[in-house]
Coordinates of C-alpha atoms in Angstrom, one line a residue:
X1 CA 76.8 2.6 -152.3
X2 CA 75.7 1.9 -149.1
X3 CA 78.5 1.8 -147.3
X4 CA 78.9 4.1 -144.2
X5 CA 82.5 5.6 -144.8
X6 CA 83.5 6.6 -148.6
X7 CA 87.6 7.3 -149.5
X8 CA 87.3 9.4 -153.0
X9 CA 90.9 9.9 -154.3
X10 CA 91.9 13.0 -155.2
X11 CA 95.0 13.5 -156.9
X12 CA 93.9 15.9 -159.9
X13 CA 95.5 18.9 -157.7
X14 CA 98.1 17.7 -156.9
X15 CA 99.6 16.1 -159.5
X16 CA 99.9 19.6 -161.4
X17 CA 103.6 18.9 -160.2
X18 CA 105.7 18.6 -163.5
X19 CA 107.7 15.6 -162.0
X20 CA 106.8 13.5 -159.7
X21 CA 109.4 13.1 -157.1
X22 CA 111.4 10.3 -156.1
X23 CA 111.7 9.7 -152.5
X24 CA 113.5 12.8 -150.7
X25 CA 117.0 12.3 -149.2
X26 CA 116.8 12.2 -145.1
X27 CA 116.8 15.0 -143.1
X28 CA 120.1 15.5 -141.3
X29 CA 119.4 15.9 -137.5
X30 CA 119.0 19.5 -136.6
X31 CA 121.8 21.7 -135.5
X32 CA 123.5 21.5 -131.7
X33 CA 122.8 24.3 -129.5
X34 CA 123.7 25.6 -126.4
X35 CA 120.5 26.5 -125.2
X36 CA 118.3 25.4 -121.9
X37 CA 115.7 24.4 -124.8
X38 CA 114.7 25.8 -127.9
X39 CA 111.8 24.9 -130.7
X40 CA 111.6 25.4 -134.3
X41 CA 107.5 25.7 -135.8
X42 CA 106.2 25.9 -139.1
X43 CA 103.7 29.1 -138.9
X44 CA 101.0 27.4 -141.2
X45 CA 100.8 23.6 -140.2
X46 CA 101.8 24.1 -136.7
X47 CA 104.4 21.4 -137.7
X48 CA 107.4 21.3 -135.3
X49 CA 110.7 20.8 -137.3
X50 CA 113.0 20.8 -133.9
X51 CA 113.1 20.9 -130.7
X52 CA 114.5 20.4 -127.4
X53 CA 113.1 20.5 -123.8
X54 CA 110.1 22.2 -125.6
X55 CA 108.1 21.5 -122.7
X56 CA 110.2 22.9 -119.8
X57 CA 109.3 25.7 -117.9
X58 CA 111.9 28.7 -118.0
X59 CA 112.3 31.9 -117.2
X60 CA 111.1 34.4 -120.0
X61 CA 113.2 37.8 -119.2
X62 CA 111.7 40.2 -121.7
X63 CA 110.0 37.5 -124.0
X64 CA 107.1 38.1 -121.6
X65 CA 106.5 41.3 -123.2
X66 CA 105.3 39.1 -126.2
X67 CA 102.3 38.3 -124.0
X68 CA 101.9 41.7 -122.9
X69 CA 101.9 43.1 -126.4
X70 CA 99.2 40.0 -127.2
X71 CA 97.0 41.3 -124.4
X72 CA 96.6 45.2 -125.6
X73 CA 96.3 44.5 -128.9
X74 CA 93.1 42.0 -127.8
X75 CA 92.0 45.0 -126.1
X76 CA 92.5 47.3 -129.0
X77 CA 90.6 44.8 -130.9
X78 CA 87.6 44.7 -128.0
X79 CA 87.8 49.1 -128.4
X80 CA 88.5 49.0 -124.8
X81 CA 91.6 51.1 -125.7
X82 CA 92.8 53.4 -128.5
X83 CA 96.3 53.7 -130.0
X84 CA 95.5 57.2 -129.4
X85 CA 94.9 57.3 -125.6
X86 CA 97.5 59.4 -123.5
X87 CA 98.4 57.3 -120.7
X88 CA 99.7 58.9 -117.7
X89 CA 103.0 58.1 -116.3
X90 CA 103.0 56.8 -112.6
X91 CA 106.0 56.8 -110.4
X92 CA 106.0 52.7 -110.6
X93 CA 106.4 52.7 -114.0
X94 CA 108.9 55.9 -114.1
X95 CA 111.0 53.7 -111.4
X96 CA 110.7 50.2 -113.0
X97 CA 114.8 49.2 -113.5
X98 CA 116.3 47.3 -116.2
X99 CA 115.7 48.2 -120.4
X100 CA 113.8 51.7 -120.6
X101 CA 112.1 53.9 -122.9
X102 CA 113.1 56.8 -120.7
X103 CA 109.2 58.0 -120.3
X104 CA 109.0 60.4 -117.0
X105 CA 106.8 60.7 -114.1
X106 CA 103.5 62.5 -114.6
X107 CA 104.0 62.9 -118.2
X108 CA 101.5 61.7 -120.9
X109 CA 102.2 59.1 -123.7
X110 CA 100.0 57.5 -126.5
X111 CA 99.4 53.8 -126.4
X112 CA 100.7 53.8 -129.6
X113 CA 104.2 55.0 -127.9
X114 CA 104.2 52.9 -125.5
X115 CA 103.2 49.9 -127.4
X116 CA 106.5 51.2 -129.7
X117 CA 108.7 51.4 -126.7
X118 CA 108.0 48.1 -125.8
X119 CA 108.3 46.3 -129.1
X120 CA 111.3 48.2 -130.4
X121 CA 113.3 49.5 -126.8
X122 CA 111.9 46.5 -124.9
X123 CA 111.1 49.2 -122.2
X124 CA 110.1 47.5 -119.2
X125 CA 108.9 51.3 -118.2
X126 CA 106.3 51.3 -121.0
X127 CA 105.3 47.8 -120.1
X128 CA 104.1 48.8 -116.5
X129 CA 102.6 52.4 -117.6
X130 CA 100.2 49.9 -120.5
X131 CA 99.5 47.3 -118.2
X132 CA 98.0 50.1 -115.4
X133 CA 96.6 51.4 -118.3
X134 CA 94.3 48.6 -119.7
X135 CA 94.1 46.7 -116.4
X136 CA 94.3 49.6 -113.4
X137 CA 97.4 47.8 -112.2
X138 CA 100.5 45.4 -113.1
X139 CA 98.5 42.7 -110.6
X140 CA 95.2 42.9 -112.4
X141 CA 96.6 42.7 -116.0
X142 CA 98.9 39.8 -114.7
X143 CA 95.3 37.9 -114.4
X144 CA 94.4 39.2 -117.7
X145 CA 97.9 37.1 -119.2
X146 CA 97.2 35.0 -117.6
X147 CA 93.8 34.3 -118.4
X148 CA 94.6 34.8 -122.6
X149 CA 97.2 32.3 -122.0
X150 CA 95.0 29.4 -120.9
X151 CA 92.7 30.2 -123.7
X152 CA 95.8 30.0 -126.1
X153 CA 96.2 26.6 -124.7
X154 CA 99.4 27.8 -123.1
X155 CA 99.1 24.9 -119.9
X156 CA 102.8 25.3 -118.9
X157 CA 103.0 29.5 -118.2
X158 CA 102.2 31.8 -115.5
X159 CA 102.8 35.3 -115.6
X160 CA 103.1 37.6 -112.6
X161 CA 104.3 41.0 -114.2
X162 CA 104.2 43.1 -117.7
X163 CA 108.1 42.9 -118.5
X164 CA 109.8 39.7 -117.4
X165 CA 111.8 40.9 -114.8
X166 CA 112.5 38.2 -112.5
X167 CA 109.6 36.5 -110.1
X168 CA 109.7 33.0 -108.3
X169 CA 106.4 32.9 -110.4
X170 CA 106.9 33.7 -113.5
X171 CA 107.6 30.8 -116.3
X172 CA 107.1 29.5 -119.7
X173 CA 108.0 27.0 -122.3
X174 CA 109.3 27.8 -125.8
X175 CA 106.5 25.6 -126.9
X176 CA 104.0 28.2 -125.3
X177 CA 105.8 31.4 -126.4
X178 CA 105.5 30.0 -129.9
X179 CA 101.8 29.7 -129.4
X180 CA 101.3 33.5 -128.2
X181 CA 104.0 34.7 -131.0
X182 CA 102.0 32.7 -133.8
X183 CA 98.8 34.4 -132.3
X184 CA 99.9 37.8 -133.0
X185 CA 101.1 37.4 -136.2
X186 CA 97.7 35.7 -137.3
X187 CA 96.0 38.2 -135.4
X188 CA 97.6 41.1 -135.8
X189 CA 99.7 41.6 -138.3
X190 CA 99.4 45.2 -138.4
X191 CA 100.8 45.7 -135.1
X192 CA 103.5 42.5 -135.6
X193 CA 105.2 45.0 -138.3
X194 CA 106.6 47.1 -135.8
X195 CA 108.4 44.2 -134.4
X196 CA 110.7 44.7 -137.4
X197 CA 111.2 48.4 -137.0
X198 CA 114.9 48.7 -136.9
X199 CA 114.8 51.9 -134.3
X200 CA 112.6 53.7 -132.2
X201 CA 113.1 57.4 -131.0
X202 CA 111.4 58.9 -128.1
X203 CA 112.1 61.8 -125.7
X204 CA 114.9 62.8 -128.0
X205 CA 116.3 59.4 -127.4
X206 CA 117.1 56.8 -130.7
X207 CA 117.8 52.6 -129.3
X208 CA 118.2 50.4 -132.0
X209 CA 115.8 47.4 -132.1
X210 CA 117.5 44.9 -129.9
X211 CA 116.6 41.8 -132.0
X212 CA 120.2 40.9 -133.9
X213 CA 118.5 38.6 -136.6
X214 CA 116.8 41.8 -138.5
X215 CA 120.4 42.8 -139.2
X216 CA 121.6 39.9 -140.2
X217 CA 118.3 37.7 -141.9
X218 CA 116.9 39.9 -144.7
X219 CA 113.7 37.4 -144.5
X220 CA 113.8 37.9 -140.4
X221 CA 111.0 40.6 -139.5
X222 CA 110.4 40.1 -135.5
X223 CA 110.3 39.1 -132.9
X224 CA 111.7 39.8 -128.9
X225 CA 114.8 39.0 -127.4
X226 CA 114.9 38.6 -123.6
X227 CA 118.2 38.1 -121.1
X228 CA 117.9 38.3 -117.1
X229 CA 121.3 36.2 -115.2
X230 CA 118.9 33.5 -114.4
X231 CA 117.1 33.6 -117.9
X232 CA 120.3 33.6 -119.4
X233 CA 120.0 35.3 -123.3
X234 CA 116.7 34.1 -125.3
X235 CA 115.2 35.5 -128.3
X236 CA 112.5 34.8 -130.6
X237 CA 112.7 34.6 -134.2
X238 CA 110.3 34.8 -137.2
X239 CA 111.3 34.8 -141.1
X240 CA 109.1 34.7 -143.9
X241 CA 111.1 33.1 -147.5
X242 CA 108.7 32.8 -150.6
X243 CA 105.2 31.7 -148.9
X244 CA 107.0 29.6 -146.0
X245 CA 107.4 31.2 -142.5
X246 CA 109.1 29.9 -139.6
X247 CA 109.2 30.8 -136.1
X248 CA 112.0 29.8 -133.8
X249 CA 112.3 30.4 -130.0
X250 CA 115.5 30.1 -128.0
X251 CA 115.8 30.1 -124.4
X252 CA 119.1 30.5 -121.9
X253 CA 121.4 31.1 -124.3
X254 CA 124.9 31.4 -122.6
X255 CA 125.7 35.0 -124.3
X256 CA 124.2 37.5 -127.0
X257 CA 126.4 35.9 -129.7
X258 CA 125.0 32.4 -129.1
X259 CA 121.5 33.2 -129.4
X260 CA 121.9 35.2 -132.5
X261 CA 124.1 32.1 -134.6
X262 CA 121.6 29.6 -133.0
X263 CA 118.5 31.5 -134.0
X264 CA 119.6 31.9 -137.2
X265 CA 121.1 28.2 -137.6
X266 CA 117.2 26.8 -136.8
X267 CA 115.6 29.2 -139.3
X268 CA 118.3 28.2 -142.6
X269 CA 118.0 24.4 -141.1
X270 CA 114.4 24.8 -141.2
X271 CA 113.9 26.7 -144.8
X272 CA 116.7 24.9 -146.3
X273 CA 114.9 21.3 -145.4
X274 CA 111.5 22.2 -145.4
X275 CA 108.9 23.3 -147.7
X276 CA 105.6 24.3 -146.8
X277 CA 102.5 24.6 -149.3
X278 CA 98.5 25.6 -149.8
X279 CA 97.2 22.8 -151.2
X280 CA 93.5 23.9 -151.4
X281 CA 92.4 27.1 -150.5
X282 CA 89.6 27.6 -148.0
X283 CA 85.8 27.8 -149.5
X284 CA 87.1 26.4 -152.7
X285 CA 85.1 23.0 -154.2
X286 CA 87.8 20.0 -154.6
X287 CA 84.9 17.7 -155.7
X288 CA 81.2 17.3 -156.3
X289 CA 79.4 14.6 -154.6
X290 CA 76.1 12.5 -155.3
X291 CA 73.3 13.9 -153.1
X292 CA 70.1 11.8 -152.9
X293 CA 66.6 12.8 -152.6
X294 CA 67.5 17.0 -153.4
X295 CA 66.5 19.2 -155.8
X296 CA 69.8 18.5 -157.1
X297 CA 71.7 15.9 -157.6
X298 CA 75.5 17.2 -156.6
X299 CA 77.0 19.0 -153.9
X300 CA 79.9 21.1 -154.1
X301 CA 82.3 20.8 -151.4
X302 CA 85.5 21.9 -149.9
X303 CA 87.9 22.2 -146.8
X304 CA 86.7 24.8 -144.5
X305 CA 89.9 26.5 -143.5
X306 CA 93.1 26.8 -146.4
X307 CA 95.0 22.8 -146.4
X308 CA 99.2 23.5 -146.1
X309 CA 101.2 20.9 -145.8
X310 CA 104.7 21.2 -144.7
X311 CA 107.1 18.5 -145.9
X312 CA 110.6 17.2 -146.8
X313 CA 112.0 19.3 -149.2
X314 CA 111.3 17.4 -152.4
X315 CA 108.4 15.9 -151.0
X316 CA 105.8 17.4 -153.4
X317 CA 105.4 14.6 -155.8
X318 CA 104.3 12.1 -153.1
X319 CA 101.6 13.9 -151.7
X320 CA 97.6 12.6 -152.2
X321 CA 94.8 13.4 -150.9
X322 CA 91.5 11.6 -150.3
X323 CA 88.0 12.4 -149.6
X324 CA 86.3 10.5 -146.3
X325 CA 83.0 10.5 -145.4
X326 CA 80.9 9.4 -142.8
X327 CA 77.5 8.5 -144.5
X328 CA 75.8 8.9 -147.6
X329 CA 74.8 12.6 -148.8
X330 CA 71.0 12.9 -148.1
X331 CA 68.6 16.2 -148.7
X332 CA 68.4 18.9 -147.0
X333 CA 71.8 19.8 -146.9
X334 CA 72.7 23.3 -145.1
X335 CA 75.6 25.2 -146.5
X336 CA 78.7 24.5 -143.9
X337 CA 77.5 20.9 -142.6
X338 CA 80.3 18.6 -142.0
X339 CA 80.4 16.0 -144.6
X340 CA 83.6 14.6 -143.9
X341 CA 87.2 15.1 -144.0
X342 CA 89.7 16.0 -146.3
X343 CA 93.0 13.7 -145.9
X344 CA 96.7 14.2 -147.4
X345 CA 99.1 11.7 -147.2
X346 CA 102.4 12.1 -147.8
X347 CA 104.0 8.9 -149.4
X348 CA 100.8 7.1 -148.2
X349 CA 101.7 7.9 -144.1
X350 CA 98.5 10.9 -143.0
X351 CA 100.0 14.5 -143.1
X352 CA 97.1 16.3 -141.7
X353 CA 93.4 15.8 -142.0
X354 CA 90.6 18.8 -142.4
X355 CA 86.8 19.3 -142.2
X356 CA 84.7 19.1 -145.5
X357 CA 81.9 20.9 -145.8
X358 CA 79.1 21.7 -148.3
X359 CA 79.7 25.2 -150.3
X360 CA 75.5 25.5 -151.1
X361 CA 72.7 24.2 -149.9
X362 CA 70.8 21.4 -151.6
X363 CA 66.8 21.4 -150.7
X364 CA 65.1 18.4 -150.3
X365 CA 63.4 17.3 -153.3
X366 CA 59.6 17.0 -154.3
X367 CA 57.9 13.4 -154.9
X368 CA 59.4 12.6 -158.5
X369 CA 63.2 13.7 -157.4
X370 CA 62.5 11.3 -154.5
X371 CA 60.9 8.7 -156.1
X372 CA 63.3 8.1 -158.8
X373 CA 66.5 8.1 -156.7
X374 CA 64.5 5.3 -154.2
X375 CA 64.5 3.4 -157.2
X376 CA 68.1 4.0 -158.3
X377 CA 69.5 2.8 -154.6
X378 CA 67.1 0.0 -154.7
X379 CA 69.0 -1.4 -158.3

């Protein structure tokens, strides 16, 4: 009773499973691609499924528009900016070379456009015209990227324009653009679902989107491709299958063929030998505690953000999951304290670990409460 850490087993959830599972078959070794480096992520864990100089720093190309898109829709978030705003066209932006949305000197666009033209075209023109928008200048909002990207924990990027086109300065890793991509979609996810419109037309003028795995992935709905000669071709890839979504990035590709069968080879090698499940929902009790000294005498508690697990395909049956606890549970109680953790194992080896924390508050109880629970812990 008294000892300071408690392990409560919890295997009532989890065994709802109608068989339980023998031991899975080994994974086969992900696919062989020609890429400078590429990285497969499990959207809900965080769980990385394959990768390969992950860590590298690379030229983006246009996957730096990912970060730019990041930064206005923080700002439409903030209501410094409106989708509705009409931006004036500048001559920088009207001149700015490469992939275009065709918007013209002195004209006005909405945000919204823009934001459009960017995601859909990849117009490097709409890139400058937002970033002097929100920021007075492509220099100033370079600071803002920059600035979101440390707080994503992005340690191995630095960003010195809106659009990716090529700077001494400019770099990433396809472990960071994961981090930014998987930011939006949590964040935003009404703005990520114009990153699987399938065309854009402004000024008269129809492009397709440029991303090749919404034409051939049915569960594919974003994100950015990207090619500069010293980039070579990249693209970013998200796909969503029953409740399991994946995001993939590829970087220097050698042509647009490669980084389209590569992409998709990393999503079907991820779906097809991974599973990914909520295990407990957030704010929901998994058990109810002894609480000494309170008005009551049990506390409901439960993980404080949803519990996925992402696992060998045919895994399921060999997950548990215990309760640990640093100390006995003594009144007051405030809703939301810490407790402990909430631990799942798969095939007894730690899968992830969560916080615990009380669902109601428990009062401190009067004399009587207190003096009979003294008595209990002294016998």
């Amino acid at each position: 009773m008294k000892s300071r850490i408690q392990s409560l087993v919890l295997i009532v959830l989890l065994c709802l499973h109608p068989v339980l599972a023998s031991a899975a078959p080994q994974i086969p070794a992900p696919p062989q691609l020609d890429a400078k480096g590429y990285l497969l992520i499990d959207f809900n864990t965080g769980q990385v499924l394959a990768d390969i100089n992950a860590d590298e720093r690379l030229e983006p190309a246009s996957l730096t528009k990912i970060m730019t898109g990041y930064v206005v829709f923080r700002e439409l978030a903030e209501g410094n900016i409106r989708l509705d705003d009409q931006v004036l066209v500048s001559e920088k932006a009207w001149r700015t070379g490469g992939s275009r949305m065709f918007i013209e000197v002195g004209t006005q666009v909405s945000v919204e456009d823009l934001l459009k033209g960017m995601i859909i075209q990849s117009g490097n023109d709409a890139s400058v015209a937002l970033a002097e928008h929100v920021a007075g200048s492509v220099e100033a909002f370079a600071n803002l990227m920059n600035a979101h990207a440390r707080r994503l924990g992005m340690t191995n990027s630095h960003f010195t324009n809106p659009n990716g086109l090529p700077d001494p300065d400019l770099y990433t890793t396809a472990r960071d653009i994961a981090r930014v991509t998987i930011a939006i979609i949590r964040e935003f996810p009404q703005y990520y679902a114009w990153y699987s419109s399938r065309d854009f037309t402004y000024n008269d003028i129809t492009q397709p989107n440029r991303n090749p795995l919404l034409r051939r992935d049915p569960s594919a709905d974003g994100v950015k491709t990207g090619y500069t000669r010293a980039a070579g071709y990249c693209l970013v890839g998200s796909a969503k299958r029953d409740d399991q979504r994946l995001v993939s990035v590829l970087m220097g590709a050698p042509s647009p063929n490669a980084r389209a069968t590569s992409s998709l080879a990393l999503l079907n090698y991820g779906f097809r030998f991974y599973e990914s499940h909520r295990l407990y929902p957030a704010g929901q009790p998994v058990e109810h505690l002894r609480v000494w000294y309170g008005e009551q005498e049990v506390l409901s508690v439960g993980p404080a953000t949803d519990v996925f697990a992402t696992i060998p395909r045919g895994d399921y049956g060999q997950l548990s999951a215990r309760i640990e606890r640093t100390a006995e549970l003594t009144a007051p109680i405030a809703v939301g304290a810490r407790i402990g953790d909430l631990v799942v194992d798969n095939a007894g080896r730690e899968l992830t670990r969560v916080p615990l924390v009380a669902l109601e508050a428990v009062p401190e109880g009067g004399l009587v409460r207190k003096a009979k629970d003294h008595l209990l812990r002294m016998f």
